[in-house]
Coordinates of C-alpha atoms in Angstrom, one line a residue:
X1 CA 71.8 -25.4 38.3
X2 CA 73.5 -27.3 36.2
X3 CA 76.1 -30.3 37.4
X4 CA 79.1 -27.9 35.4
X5 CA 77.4 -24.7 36.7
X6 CA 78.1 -26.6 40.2
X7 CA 81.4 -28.0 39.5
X8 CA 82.3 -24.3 38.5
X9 CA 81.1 -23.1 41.8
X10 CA 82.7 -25.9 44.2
X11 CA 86.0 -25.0 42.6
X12 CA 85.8 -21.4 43.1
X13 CA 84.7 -21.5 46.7
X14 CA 87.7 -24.1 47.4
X15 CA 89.7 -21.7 45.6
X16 CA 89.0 -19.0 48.2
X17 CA 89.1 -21.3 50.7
X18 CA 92.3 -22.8 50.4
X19 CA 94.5 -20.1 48.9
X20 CA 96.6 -21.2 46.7
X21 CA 95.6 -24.7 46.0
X22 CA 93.8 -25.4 42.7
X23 CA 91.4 -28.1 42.7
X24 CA 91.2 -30.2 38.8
X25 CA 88.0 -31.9 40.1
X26 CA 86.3 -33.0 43.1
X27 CA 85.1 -36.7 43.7
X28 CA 81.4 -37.8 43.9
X29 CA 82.0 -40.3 46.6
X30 CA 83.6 -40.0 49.4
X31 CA 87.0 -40.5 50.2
X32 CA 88.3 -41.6 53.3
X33 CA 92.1 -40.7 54.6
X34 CA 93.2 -42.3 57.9
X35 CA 96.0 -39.2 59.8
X36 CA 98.2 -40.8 62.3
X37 CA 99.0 -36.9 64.2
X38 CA 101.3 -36.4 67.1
X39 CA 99.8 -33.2 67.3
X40 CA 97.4 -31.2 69.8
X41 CA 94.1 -31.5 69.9
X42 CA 94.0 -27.5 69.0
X43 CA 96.4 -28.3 65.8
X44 CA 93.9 -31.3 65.0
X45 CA 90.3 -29.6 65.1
X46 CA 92.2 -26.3 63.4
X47 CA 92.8 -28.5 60.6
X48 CA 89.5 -31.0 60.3
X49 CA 87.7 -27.3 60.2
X50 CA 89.2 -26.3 56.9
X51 CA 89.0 -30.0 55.6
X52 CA 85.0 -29.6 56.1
X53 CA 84.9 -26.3 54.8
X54 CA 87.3 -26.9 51.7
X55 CA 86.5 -30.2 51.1
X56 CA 83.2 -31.8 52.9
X57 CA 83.4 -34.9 50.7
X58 CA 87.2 -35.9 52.4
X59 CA 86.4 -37.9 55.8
X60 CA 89.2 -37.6 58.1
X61 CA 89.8 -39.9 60.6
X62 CA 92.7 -39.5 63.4
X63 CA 94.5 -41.6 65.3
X64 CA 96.3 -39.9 68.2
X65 CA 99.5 -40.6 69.8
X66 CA 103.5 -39.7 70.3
X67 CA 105.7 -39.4 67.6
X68 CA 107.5 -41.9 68.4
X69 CA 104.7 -44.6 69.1
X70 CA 103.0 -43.3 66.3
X71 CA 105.9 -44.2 63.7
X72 CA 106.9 -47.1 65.4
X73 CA 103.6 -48.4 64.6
X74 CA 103.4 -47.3 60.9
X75 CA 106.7 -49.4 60.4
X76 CA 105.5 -52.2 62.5
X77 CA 102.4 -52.0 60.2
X78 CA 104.8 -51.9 57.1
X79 CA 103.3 -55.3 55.7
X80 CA 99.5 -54.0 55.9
X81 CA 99.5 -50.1 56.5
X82 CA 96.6 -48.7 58.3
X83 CA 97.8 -45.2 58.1
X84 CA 97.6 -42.6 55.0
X85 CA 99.3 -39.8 55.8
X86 CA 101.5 -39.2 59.2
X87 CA 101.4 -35.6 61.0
X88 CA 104.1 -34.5 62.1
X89 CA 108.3 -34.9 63.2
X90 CA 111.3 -33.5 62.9
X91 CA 112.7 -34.0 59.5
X92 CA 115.8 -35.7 60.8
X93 CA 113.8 -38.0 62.8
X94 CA 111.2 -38.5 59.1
X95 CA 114.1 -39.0 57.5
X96 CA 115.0 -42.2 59.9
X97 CA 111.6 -43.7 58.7
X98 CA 112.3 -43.3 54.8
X99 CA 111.3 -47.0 54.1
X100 CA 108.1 -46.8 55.4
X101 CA 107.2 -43.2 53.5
X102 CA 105.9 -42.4 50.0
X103 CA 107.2 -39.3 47.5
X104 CA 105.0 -37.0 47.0
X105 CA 105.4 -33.5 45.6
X106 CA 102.6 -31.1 46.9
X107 CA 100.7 -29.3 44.6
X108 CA 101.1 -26.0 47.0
X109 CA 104.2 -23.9 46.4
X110 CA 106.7 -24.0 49.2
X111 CA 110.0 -23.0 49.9
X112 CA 112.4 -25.5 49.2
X113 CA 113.8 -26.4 52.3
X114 CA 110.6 -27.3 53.3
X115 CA 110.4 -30.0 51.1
X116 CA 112.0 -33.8 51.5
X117 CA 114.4 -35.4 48.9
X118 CA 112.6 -36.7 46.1
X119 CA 109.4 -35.4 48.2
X120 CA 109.5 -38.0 50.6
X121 CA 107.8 -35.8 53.3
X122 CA 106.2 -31.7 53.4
X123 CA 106.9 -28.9 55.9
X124 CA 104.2 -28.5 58.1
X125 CA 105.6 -25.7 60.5
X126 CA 108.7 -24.6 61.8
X127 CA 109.5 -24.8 65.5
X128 CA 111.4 -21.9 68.0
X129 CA 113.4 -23.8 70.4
X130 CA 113.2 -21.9 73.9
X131 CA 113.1 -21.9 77.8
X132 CA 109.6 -22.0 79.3
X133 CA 109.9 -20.9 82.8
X134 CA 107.9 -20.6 85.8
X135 CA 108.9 -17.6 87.6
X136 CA 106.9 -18.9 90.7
X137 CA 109.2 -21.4 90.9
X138 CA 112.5 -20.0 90.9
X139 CA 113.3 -19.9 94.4
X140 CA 116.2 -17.2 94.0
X141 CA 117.4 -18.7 91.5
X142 CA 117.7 -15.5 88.4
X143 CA 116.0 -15.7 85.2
X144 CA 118.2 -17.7 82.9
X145 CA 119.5 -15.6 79.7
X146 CA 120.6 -18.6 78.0
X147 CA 121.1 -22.3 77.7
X148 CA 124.6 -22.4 79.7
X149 CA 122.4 -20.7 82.5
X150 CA 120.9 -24.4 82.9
X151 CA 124.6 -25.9 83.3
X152 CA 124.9 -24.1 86.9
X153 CA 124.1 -26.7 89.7
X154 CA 121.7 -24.9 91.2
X155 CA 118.9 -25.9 88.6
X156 CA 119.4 -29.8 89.4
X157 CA 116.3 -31.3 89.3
X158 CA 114.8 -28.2 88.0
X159 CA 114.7 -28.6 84.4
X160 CA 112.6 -30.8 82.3
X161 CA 113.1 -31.9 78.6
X162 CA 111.4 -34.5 76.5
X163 CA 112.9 -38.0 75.9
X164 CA 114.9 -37.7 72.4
X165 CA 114.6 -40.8 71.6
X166 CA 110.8 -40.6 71.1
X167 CA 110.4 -36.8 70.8
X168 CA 111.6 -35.6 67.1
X169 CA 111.5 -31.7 69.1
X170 CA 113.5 -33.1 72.0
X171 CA 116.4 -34.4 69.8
X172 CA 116.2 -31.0 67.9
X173 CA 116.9 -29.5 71.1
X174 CA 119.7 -31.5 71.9
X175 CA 121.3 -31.8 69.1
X176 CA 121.4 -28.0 68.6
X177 CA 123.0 -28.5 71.6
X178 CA 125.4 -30.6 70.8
X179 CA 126.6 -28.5 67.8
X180 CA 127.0 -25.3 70.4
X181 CA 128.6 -27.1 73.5
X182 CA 129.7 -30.3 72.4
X183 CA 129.8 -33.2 74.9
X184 CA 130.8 -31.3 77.7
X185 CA 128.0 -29.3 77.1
X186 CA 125.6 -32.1 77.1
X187 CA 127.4 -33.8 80.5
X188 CA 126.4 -30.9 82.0
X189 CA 122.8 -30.3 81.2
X190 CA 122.4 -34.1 81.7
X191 CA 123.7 -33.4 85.5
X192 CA 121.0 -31.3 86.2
X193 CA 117.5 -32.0 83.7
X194 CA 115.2 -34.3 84.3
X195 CA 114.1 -36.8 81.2
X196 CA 110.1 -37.2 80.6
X197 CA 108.9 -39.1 78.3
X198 CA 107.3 -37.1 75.8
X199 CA 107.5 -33.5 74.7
X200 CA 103.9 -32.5 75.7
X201 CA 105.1 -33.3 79.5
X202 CA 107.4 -30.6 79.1
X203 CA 105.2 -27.6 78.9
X204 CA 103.0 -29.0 81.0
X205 CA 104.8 -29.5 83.8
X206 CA 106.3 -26.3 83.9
X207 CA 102.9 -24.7 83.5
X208 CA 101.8 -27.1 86.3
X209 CA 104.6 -25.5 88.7
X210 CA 106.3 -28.9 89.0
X211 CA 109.6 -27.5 87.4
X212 CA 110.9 -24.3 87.1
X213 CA 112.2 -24.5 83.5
X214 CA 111.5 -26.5 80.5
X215 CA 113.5 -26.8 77.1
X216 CA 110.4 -26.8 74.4
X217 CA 109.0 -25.2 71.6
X218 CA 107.9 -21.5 71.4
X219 CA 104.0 -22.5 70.3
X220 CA 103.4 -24.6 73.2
X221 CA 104.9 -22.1 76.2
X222 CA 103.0 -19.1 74.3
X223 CA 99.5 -20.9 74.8
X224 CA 100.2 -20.6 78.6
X225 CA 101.4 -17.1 77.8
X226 CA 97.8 -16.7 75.9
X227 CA 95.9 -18.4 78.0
X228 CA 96.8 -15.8 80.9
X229 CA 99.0 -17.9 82.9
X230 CA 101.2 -14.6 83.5
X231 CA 104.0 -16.8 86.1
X232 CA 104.6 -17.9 82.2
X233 CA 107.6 -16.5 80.7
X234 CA 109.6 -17.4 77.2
X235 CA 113.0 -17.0 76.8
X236 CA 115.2 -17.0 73.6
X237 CA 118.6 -17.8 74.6
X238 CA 121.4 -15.3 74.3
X239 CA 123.4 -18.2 72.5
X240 CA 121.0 -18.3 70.1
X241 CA 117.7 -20.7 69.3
X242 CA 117.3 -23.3 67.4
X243 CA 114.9 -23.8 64.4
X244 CA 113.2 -27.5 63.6
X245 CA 110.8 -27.6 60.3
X246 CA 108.3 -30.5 61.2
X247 CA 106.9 -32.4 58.5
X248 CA 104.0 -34.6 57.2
X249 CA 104.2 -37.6 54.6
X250 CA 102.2 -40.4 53.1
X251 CA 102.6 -43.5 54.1
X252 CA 104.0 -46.0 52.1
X253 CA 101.9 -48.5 50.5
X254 CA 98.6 -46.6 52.2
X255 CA 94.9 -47.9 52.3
X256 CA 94.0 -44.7 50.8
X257 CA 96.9 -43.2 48.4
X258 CA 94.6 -40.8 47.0
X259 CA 92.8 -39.2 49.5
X260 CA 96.3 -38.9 51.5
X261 CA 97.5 -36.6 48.7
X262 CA 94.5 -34.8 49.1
X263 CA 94.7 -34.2 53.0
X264 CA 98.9 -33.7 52.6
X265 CA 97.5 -30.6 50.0
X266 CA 95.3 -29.1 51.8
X267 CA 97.6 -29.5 55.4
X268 CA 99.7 -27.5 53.0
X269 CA 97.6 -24.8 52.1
X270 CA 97.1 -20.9 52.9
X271 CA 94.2 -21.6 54.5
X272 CA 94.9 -24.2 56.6
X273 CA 98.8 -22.8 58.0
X274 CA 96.8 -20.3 59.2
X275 CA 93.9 -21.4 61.0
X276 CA 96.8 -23.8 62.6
X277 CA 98.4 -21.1 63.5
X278 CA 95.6 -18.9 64.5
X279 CA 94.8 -22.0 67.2
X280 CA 98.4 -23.5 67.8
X281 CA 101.6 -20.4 67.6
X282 CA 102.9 -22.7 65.2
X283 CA 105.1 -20.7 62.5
X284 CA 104.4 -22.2 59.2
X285 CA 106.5 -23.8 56.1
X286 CA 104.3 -22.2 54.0
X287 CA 105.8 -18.6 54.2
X288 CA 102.6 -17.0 52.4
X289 CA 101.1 -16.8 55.9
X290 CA 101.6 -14.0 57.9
X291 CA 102.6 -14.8 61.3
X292 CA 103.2 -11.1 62.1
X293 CA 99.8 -10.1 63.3
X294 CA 99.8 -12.0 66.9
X295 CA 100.8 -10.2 69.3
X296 CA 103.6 -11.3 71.9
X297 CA 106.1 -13.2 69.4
X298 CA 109.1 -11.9 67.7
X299 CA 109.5 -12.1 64.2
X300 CA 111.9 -14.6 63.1
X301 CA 114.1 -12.4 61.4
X302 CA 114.5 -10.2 64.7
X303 CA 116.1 -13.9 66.7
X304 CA 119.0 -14.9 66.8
X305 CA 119.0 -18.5 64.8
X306 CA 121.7 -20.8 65.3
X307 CA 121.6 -22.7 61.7
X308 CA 121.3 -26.4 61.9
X309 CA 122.3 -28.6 59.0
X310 CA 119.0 -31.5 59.1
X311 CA 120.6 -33.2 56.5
X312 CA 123.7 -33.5 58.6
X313 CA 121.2 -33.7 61.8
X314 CA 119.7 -37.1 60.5
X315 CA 122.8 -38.8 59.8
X316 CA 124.0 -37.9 62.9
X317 CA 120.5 -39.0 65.1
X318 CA 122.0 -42.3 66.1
X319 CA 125.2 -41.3 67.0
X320 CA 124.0 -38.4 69.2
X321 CA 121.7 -40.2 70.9
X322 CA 123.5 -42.9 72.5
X323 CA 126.1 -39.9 73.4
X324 CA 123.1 -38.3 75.4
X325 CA 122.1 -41.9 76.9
X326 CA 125.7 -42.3 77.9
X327 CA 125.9 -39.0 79.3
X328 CA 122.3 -39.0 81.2
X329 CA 123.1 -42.5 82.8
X330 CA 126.3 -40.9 84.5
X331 CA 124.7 -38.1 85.5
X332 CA 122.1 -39.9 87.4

């Protein structure tokens, strides 16, 4: 075969492959992209599957850790960046770290809110804010129909939620909250949750049947839910839910500018939204994908969504959070 017979053939399997992303050429050498990703293990091995399928050529390597630690670290490594491409956070919480990102427009058609001003970052997936309970551990206690449920003093020291500070999911959470309940609202949850340090505690904590409630997101209490855990229930507040878009970006001044592009595309693609979601629950920017056809979760246009301004969300982080410090060290 010919090396343009072979080109031909490489584009029209990525083609297939990736959905709606169109390859111009592939390289001869490979390229290398360095992914700082905050996310599962699941989300991660989901994703390096399409990259060897759609792209064997693009070597991937990942570095693991919180949001928070992990962008902490790209800024602290602002001078010589280690990191390509950053998976994922809260737009409000991406937006914070606008120094130390690079525009880039995806070549894969998405809607537009899930895009960044001027590209600065790309919707990865959209998160369902919810109650994860433990029905083995309610103790009497009824079935909460909503967040004001949590507000009663009978769940002190019965509800988990991540740290806002470091979790970009945990300050979605509370600042949804904030824009329902106010202050008050918050004095009163801060009474009675207690503060972990990182989002992933949440769910697993609650799954572990070392609190009876957690606030998190709707992909990780459905693995439990999945997974057979049947003391496992999800509950979308009567108030209303919260959506948070999570988001990817390049780093600025990467190692690898290039092959970050790449990655960010194919992250964006058909293909790869939904083998994330096939392994993770997580509903995806890219609205192409079909989220419809696994069972046990509601489609988003049959919950009741509280809308949240992000633009106004990020400009408000600061202030919100040291409301929530103040209000969780007097509740203490």
């Amino acid at each position: 075969m010919s090396r343009a017979s072979l080109l031909k053939t490489l584009i029209l399997a990525g083609t297939g492959l990736i959905g709606s992303l169109a390859f111009a050429s592939l390289p001869a050498a490979a390229e290398t992209a360095v992914l700082y990703a905050s996310n599962n293990s699941a989300a991660v091995d989901a994703l390096l599957k399409v990259v060897g399928d759609a792209a064997p050529d693009l070597e991937v390597e990942v570095v693991r850790g919180a949001t928070g630690a992990l962008l902490k670290r790209i800024e602290a490594e602002a001078a010589a960046p280690r990191a390509d491409l950053f998976w994922s956070a809260g737009f409000p919480t991406l937006a914070a770290y606008g120094a130390v990102l690079a525009p880039y427009h995806t070549k894969v058609e998405l809607p537009a809110d899930m895009v960044g001003p001027d590209g600065l970052w790309t919707g990865a997936n959209v998160h369902v804010m919810v109650l994860m309970v433990n029905d083995r551990r309610l103790d009497g206690r009824p079935m909460p129909a909503g967040w004001a449920d949590l507000f009663d003093p009978a769940w002190k020291g019965q509800v988990v939620i991540g740290d806002p500070a470091n979790s970009s999911s945990a300050y979605a959470q509370i600042y949804g909250l904030y824009q329902l309940f106010g202050r008050e609202g918050l004095e009163k949850l801060a009474r009675n949750v207690v503060v972990t340090g990182s989002s992933s505690n949440v769910y697993k904590s609650v799954a572990a049947g070392e609190f009876a409630a957690g606030i998190t997101m709707e992909y990780s209490a459905e693995a439990y839910v999945a997974g057979g855990q049947r003391e496992i229930r999800l509950v979308y507040p009567a108030e209303g839910t919260f959506l948070s878009p999570e988001g990817m970006a390049v780093v600025k001044g990467a190692p690898h500018p290039q092959a970050a592009q790449r990655l960010l595309d194919i992250m964006a693609s058909d293909a790869a939204q939904a083998a994330i979601f096939a392994a993770t629950w997580r509903r995806p920017a890219n609205d192409r994908v079909d989220v419809t056809a696994i069972a046990g979760l509601p489609r988003l246009a049959d919950l009741k969504v509280i809308a949240v301004d992000q633009d106004a969300a990020a400009r408000d982080r600061d202030r919100v959070l040291a409301i929530w410090q103040e209000v969780t060290a007097a509740g203490r």
